[in-house]
mmCIF file of C-alpha atoms in Angstrom:
data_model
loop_
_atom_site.group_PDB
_atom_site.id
_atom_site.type_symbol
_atom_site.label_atom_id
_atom_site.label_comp_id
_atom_site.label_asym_id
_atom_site.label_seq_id
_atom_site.Cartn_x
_atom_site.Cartn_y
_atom_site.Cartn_z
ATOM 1 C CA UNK A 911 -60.333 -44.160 -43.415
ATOM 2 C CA UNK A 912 -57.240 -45.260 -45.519
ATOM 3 C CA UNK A 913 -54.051 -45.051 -43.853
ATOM 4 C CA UNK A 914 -50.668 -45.187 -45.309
ATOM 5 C CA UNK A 915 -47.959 -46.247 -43.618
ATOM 6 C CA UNK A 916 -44.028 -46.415 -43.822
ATOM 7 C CA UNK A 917 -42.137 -48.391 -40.619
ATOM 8 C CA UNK A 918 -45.482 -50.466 -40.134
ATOM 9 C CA UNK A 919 -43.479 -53.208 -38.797
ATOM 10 C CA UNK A 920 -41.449 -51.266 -36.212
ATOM 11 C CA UNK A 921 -42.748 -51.056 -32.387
ATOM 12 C CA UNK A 922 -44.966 -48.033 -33.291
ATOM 13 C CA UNK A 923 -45.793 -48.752 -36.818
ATOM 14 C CA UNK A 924 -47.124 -52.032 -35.991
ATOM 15 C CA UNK A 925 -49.110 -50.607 -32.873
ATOM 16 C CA UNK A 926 -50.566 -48.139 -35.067
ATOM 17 C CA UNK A 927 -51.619 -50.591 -37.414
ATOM 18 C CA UNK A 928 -53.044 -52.857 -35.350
ATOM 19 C CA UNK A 929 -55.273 -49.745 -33.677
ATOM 20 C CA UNK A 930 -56.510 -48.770 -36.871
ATOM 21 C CA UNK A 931 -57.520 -52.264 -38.365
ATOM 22 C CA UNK A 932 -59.182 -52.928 -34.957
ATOM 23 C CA UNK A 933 -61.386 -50.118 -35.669
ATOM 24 C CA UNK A 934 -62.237 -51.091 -39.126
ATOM 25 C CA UNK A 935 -59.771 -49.212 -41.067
ATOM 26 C CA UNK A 936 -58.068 -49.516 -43.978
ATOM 27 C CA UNK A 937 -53.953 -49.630 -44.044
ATOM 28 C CA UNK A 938 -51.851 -49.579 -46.462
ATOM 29 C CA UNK A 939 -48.392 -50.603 -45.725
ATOM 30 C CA UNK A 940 -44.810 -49.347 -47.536
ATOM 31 C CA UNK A 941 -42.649 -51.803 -47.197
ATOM 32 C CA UNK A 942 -39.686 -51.914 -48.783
ATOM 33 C CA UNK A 943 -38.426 -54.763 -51.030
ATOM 34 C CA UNK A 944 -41.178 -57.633 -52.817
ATOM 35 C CA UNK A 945 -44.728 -57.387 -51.059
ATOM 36 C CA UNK A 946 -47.779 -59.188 -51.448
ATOM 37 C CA UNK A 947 -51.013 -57.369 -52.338
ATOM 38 C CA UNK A 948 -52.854 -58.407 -48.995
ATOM 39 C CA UNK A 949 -51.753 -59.538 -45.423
ATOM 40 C CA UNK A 950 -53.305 -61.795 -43.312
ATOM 41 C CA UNK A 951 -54.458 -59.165 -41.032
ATOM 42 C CA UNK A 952 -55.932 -57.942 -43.819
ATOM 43 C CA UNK A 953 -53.893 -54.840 -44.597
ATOM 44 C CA UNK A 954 -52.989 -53.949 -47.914
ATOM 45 C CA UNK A 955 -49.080 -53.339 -48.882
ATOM 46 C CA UNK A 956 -46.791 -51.746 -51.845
ATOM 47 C CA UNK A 957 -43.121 -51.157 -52.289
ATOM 48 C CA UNK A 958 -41.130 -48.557 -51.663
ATOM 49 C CA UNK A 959 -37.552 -47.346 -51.620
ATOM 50 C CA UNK A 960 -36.036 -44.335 -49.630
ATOM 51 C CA UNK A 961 -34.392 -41.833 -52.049
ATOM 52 C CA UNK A 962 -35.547 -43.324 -55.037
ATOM 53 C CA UNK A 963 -39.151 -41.879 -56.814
ATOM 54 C CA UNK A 964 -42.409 -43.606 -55.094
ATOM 55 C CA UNK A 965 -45.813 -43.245 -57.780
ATOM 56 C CA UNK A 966 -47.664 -40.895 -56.230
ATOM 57 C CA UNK A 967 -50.877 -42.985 -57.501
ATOM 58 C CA UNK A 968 -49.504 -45.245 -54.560
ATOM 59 C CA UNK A 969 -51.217 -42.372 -52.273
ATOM 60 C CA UNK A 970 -54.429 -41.351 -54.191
ATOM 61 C CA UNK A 971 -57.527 -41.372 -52.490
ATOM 62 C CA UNK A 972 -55.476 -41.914 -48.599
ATOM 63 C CA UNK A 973 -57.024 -39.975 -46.148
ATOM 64 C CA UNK A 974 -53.512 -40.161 -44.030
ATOM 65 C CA UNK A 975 -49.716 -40.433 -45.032
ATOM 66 C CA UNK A 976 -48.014 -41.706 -41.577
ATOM 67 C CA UNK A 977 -44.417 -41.577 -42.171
ATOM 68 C CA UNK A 978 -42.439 -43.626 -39.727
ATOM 69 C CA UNK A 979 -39.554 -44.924 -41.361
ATOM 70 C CA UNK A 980 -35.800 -44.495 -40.250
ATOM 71 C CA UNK A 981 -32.411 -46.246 -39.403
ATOM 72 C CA UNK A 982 -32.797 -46.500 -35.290
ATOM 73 C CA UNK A 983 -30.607 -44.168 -33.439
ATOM 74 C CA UNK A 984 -29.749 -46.901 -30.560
ATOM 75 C CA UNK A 985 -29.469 -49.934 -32.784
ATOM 76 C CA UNK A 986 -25.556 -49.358 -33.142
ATOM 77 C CA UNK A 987 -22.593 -46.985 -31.953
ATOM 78 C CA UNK A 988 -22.093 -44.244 -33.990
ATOM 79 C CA UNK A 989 -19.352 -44.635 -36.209
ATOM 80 C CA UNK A 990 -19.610 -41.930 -39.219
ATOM 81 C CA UNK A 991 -20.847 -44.203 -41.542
ATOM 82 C CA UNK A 992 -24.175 -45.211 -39.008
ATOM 83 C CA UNK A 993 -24.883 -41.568 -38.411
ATOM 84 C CA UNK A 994 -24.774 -40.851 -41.743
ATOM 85 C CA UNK A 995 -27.288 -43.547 -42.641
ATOM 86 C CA UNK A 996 -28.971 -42.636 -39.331
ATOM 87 C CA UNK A 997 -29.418 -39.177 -41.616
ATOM 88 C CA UNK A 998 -29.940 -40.219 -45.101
ATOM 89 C CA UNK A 999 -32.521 -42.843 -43.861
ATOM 90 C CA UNK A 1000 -34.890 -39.638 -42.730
ATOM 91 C CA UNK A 1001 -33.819 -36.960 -45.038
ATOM 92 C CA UNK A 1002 -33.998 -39.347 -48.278
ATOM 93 C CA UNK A 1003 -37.163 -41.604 -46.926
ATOM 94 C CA UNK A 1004 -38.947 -38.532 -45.710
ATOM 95 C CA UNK A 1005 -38.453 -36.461 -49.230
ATOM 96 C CA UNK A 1006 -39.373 -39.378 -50.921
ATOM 97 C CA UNK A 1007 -43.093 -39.636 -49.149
ATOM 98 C CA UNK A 1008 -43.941 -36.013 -49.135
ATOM 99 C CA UNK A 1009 -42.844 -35.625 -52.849
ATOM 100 C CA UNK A 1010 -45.373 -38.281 -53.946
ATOM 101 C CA UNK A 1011 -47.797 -36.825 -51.388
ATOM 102 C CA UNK A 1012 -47.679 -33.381 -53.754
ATOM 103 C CA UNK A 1013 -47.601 -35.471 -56.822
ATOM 104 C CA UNK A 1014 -50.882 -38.158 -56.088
ATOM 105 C CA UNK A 1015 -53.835 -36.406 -57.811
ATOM 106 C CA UNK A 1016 -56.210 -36.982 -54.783
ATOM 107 C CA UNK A 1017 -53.540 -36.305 -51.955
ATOM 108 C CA UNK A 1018 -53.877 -37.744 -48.813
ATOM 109 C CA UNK A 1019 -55.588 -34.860 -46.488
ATOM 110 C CA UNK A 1020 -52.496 -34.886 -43.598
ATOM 111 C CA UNK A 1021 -48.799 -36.514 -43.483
ATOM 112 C CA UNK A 1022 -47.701 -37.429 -40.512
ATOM 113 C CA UNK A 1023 -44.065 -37.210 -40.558
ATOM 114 C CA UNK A 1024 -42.099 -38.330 -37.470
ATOM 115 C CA UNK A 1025 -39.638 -36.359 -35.435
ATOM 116 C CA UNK A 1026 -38.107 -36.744 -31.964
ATOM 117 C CA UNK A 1027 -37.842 -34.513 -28.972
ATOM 118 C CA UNK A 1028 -33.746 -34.386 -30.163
ATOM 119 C CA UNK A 1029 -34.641 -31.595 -32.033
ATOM 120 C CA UNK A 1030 -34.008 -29.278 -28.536
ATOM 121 C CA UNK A 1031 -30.667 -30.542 -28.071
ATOM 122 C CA UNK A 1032 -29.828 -30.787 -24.158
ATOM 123 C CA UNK A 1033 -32.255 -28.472 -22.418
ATOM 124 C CA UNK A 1034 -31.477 -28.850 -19.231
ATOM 125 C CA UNK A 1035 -34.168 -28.584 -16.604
ATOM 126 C CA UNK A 1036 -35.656 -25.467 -18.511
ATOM 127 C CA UNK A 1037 -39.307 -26.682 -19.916
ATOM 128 C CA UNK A 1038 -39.564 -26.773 -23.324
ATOM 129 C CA UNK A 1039 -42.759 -26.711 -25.524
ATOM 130 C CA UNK A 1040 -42.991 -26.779 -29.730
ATOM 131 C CA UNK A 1041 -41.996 -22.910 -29.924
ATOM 132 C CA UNK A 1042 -38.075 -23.812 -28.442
ATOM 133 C CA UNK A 1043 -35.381 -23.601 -31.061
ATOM 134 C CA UNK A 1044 -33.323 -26.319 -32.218
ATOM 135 C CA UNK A 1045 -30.143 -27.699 -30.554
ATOM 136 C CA UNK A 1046 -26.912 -27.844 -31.924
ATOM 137 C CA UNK A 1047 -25.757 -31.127 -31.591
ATOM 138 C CA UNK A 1048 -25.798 -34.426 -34.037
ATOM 139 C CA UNK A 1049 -29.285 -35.199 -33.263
ATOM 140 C CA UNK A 1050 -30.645 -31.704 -33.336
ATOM 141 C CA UNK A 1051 -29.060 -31.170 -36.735
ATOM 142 C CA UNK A 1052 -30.942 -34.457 -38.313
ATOM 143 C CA UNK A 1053 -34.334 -33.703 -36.715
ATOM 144 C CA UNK A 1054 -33.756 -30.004 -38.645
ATOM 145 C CA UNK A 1055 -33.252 -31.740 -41.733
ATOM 146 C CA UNK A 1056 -35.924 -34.332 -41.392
ATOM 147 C CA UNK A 1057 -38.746 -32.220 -40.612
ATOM 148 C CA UNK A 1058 -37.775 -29.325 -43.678
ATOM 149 C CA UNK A 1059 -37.982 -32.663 -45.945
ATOM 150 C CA UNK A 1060 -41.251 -33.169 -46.189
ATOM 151 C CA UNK A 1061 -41.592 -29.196 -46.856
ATOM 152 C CA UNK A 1062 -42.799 -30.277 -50.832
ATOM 153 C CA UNK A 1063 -46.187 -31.487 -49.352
ATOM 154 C CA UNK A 1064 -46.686 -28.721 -46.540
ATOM 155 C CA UNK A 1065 -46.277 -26.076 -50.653
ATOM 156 C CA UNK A 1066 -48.599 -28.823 -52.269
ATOM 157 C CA UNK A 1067 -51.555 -27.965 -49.269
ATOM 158 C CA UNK A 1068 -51.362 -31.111 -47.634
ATOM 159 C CA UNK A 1069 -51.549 -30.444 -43.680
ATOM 160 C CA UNK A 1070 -47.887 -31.584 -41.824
ATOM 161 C CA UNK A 1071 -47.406 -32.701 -38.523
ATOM 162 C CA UNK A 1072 -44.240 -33.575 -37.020
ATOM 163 C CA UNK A 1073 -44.630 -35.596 -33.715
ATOM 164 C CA UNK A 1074 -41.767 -34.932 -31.545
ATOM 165 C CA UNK A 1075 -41.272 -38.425 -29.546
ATOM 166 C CA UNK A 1076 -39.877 -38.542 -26.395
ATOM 167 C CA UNK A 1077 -38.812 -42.591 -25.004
ATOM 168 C CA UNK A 1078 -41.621 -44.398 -25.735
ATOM 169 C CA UNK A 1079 -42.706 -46.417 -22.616
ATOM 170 C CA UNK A 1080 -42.722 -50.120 -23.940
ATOM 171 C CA UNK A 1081 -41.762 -53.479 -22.852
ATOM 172 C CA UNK A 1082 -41.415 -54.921 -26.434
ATOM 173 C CA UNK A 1083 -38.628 -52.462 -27.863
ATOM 174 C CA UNK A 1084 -37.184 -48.789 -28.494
ATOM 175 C CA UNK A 1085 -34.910 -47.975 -25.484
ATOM 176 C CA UNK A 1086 -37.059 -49.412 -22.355
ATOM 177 C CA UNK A 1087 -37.374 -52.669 -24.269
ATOM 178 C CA UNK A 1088 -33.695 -52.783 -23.250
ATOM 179 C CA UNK A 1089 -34.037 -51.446 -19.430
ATOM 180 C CA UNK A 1090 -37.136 -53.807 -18.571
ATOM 181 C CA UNK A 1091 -34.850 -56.963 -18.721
ATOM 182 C CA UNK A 1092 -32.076 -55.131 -16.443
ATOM 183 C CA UNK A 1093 -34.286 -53.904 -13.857
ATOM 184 C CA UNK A 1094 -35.937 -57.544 -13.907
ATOM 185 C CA UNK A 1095 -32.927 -59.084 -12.940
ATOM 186 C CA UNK A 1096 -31.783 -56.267 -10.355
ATOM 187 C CA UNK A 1097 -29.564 -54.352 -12.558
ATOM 188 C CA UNK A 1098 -31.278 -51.357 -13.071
ATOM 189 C CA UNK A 1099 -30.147 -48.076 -11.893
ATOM 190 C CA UNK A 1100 -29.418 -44.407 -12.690
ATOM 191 C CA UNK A 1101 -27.486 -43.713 -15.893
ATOM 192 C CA UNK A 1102 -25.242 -40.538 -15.648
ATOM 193 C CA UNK A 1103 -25.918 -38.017 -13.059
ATOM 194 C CA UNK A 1104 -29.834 -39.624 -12.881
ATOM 195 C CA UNK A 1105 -30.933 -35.487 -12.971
ATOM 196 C CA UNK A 1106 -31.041 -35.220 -16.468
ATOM 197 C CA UNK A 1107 -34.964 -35.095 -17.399
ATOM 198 C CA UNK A 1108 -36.382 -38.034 -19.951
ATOM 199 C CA UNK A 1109 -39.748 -37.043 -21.539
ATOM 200 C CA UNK A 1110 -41.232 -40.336 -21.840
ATOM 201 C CA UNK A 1111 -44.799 -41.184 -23.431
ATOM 202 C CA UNK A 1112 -46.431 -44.844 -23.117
ATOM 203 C CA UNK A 1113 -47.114 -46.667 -25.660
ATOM 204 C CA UNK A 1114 -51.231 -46.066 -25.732
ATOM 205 C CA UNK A 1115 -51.082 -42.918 -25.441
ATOM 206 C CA UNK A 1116 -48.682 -42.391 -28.446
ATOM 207 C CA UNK A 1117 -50.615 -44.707 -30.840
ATOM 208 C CA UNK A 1118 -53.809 -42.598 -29.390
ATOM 209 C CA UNK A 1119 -51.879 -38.806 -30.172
ATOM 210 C CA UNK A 1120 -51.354 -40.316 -33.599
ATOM 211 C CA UNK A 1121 -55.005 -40.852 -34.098
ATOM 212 C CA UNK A 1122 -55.424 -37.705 -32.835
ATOM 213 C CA UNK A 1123 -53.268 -35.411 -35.313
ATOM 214 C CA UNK A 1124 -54.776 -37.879 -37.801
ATOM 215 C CA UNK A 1125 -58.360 -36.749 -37.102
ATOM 216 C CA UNK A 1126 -57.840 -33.050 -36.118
ATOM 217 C CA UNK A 1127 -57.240 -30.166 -38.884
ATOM 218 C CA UNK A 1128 -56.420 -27.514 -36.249
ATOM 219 C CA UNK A 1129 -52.924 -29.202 -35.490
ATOM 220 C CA UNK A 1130 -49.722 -29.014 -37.848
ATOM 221 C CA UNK A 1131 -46.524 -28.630 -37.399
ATOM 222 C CA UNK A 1132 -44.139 -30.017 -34.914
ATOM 223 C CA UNK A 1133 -46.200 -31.307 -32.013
ATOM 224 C CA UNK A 1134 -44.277 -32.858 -28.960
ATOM 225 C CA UNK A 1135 -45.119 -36.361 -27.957
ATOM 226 C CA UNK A 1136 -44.730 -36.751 -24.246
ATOM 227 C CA UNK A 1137 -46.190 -37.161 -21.082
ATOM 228 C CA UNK A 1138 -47.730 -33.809 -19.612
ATOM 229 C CA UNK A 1139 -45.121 -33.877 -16.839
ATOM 230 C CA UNK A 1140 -41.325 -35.291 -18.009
ATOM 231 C CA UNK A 1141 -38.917 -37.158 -15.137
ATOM 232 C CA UNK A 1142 -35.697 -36.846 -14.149
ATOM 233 C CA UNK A 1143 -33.877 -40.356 -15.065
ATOM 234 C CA UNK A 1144 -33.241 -40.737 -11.246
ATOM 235 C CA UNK A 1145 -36.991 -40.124 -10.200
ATOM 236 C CA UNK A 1146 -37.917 -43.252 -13.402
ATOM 237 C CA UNK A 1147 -34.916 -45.178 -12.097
ATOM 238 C CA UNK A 1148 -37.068 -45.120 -8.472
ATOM 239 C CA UNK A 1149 -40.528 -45.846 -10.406
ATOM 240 C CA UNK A 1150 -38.978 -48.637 -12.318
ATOM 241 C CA UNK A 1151 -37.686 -50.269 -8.938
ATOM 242 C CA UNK A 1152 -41.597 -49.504 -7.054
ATOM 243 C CA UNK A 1153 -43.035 -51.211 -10.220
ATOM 244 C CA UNK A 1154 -41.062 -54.181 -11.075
ATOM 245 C CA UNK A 1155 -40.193 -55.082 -6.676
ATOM 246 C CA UNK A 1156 -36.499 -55.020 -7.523
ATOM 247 C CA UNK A 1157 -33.849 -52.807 -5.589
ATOM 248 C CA UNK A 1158 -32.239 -49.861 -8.208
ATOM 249 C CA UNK A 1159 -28.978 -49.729 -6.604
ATOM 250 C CA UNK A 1160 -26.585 -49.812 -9.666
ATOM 251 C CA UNK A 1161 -25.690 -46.690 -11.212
ATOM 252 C CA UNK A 1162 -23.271 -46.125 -14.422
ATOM 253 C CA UNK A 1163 -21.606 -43.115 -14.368
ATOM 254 C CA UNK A 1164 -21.361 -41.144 -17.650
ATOM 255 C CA UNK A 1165 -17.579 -41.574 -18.722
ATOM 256 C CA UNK A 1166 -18.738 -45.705 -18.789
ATOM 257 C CA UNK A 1167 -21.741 -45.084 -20.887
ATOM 258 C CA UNK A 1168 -19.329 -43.032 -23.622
ATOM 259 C CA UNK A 1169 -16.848 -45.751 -23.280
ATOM 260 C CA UNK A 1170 -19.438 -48.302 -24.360
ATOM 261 C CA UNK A 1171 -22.296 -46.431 -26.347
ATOM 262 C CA UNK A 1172 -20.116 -43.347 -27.969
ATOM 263 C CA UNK A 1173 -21.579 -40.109 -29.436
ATOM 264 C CA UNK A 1174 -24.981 -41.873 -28.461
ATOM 265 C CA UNK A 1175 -24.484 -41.262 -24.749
ATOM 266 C CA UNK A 1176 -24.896 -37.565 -25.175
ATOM 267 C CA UNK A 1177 -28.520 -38.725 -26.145
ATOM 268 C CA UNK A 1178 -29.071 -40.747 -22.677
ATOM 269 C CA UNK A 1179 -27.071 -38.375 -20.069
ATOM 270 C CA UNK A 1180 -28.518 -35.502 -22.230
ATOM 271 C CA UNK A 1181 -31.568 -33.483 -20.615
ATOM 272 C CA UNK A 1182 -34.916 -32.361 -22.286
ATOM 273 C CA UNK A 1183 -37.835 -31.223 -20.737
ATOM 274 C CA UNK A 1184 -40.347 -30.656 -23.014
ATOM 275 C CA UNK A 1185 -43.925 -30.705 -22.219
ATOM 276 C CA UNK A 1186 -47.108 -31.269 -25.379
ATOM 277 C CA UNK A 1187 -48.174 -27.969 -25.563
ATOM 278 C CA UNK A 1188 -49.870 -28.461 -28.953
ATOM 279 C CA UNK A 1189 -52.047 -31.991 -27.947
ATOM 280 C CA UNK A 1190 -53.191 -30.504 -24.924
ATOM 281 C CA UNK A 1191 -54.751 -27.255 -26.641
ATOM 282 C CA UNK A 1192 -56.344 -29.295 -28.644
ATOM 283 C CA UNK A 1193 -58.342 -31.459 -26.157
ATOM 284 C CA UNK A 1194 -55.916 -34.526 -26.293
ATOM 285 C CA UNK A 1195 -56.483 -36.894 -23.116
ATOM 286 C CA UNK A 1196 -53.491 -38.966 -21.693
ATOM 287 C CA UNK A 1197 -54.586 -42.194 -20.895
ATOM 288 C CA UNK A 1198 -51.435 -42.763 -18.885
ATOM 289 C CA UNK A 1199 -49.900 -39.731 -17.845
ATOM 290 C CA UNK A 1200 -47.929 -40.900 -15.063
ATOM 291 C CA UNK A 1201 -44.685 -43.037 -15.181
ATOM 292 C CA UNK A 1202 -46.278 -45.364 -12.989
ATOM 293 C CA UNK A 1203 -49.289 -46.668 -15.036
ATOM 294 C CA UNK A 1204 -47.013 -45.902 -18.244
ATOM 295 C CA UNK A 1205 -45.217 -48.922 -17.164
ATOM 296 C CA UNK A 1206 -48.105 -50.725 -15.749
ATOM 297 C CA UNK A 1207 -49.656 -50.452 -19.373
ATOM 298 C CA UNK A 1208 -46.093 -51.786 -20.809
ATOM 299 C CA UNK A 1209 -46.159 -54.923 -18.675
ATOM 300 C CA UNK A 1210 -49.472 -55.710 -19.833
ATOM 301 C CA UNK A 1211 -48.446 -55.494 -23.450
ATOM 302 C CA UNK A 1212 -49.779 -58.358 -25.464
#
């Protein structure tokens, strides 16, 4: 195959990248800014900007546009002007992609546009598959917005698929990039109440559900990327400490993690318990469905 990719150098870009070469594939990476024509691993690369046209012969003859691209929602507190480019970054970036996806003359066969399990809002400890409404809060209202972007390829015939990712399980970024080195050095501990639930997804088994959507016709739409059975942030805070040998004593309360992360607290003290209804109809096997060999399989990272 020929794969396209946007955010090829992020922590799941370059995963999926790396999978796909592996197994003789060909990628094509967006990047934005000067490229050159060929990598050393051997991928292929062209420009791109968010919000500004991309030549849809860029796309022709792709079998797969994976669109991955986005300001991250952790990198900084959320002053207006970050959430707005937290927003434009999707809504403008995602447009952009499935616009040149209708446009190419030999469209790729399936984009792959990202989404996140923010789309349900706080959801308490009610399970929640792909059929759940959105929320109603800041990250709810982007996740709306970026998945109706890419509606120009979904009119153009081009199959859509919006993964819904919950916290990627990984030792080498995203949000437990940042808990790994706490829990290390016996910091770790609840965050909040600890009963909010945190669907979580390793890092295999996420670049493998990619694959999957890439290679199966009978799934579009949104499609939720977690592990079959989502934790409560106390009962990871316990599997983090059995893992790592390291007591999980410390504990922030929520009115701390607001003083210091903002608006973006809501996202960590927030509950979602959504489940992958749509991979498991359609035979997808977790390779790690447990929190415990999830982060057994992110301490053997590279």
């Amino acid at each position: 195959m020929r794969v396209a990719i946007t955010g090829s150098t992020g922590l799941i870009g370059s995963a999926l990248t790396r999978s796909l070469l592996a197994d003789g594939h060909r990628v094509l990476r967006l990047t934005r800014g000067r490229t050159a024509a060929r990598a050393a691993d051997g991928s292929e690369s062209a420009s791109w900007e968010p919000g500004t046209r991309l030549d849809p012969a860029v796309l022709d003859g792709a079998d797969a546009m994976v669109h991955l691209a986005g300001a991250g929602v952790g990198d900084r507190r959320w002053s207006a002007a970050y959430k707005q480019e937290i927003e434009l970054s999707r809504l403008q970036g995602t447009r952009t992609v499935a616009e040149a996806c209708a446009e190419a003359a030999e469209p790729p066969r399936v984009l792959i546009s990202a989404s996140a399990t923010g789309y349900y809002g706080d959801t308490g400890d009610r399970v929640v598959t792909e059929t759940d409404p959105a929320g109603s809060d800041f990250l709810a209202s982007v996740c709306v917005g970026w998945e109706s972007a890419a509606a120009p390829a979904e009119r153009a015939g081009v199959r859509v698929v919006h993964p819904r990712t919950g916290l990627v399980v990984s030792a080498d970024g995203g949000a437990w990039g940042r808990l790994f080195p706490l829990f290390r050095f016996g910091l770790g501990g609840r965050l909040g109440s600890g009963d909010q639930y945190w669907p979580f997804i390793s890092l295999p088994d996420h670049i493998a559900a990619l694959r999957h959507a890439i290679d199966h016709d009978d799934l579009a739409g949104p499609v939720n990327f977690t592990a079959p059975e989502p934790l409560t942030n106390r009962e990871i805070t316990r599997a983090m400490g059995r893992i790592l040998h390291r007591p999980t004593l410390a504990a922030v309360p929520a009115f701390a993690l607001r003083i210091v992360l903002g608006e973006f607290s809501e996202g960590i003290t927030g509950s979602c318990r959504a489940v992958p209804a749509g991979l498991l109809k359609t035979g997808f096997t977790f390779r790690q469905p447990g929190i415990d060999d999830a982060l057994r399989a992110a301490l053997s990272e590279g």
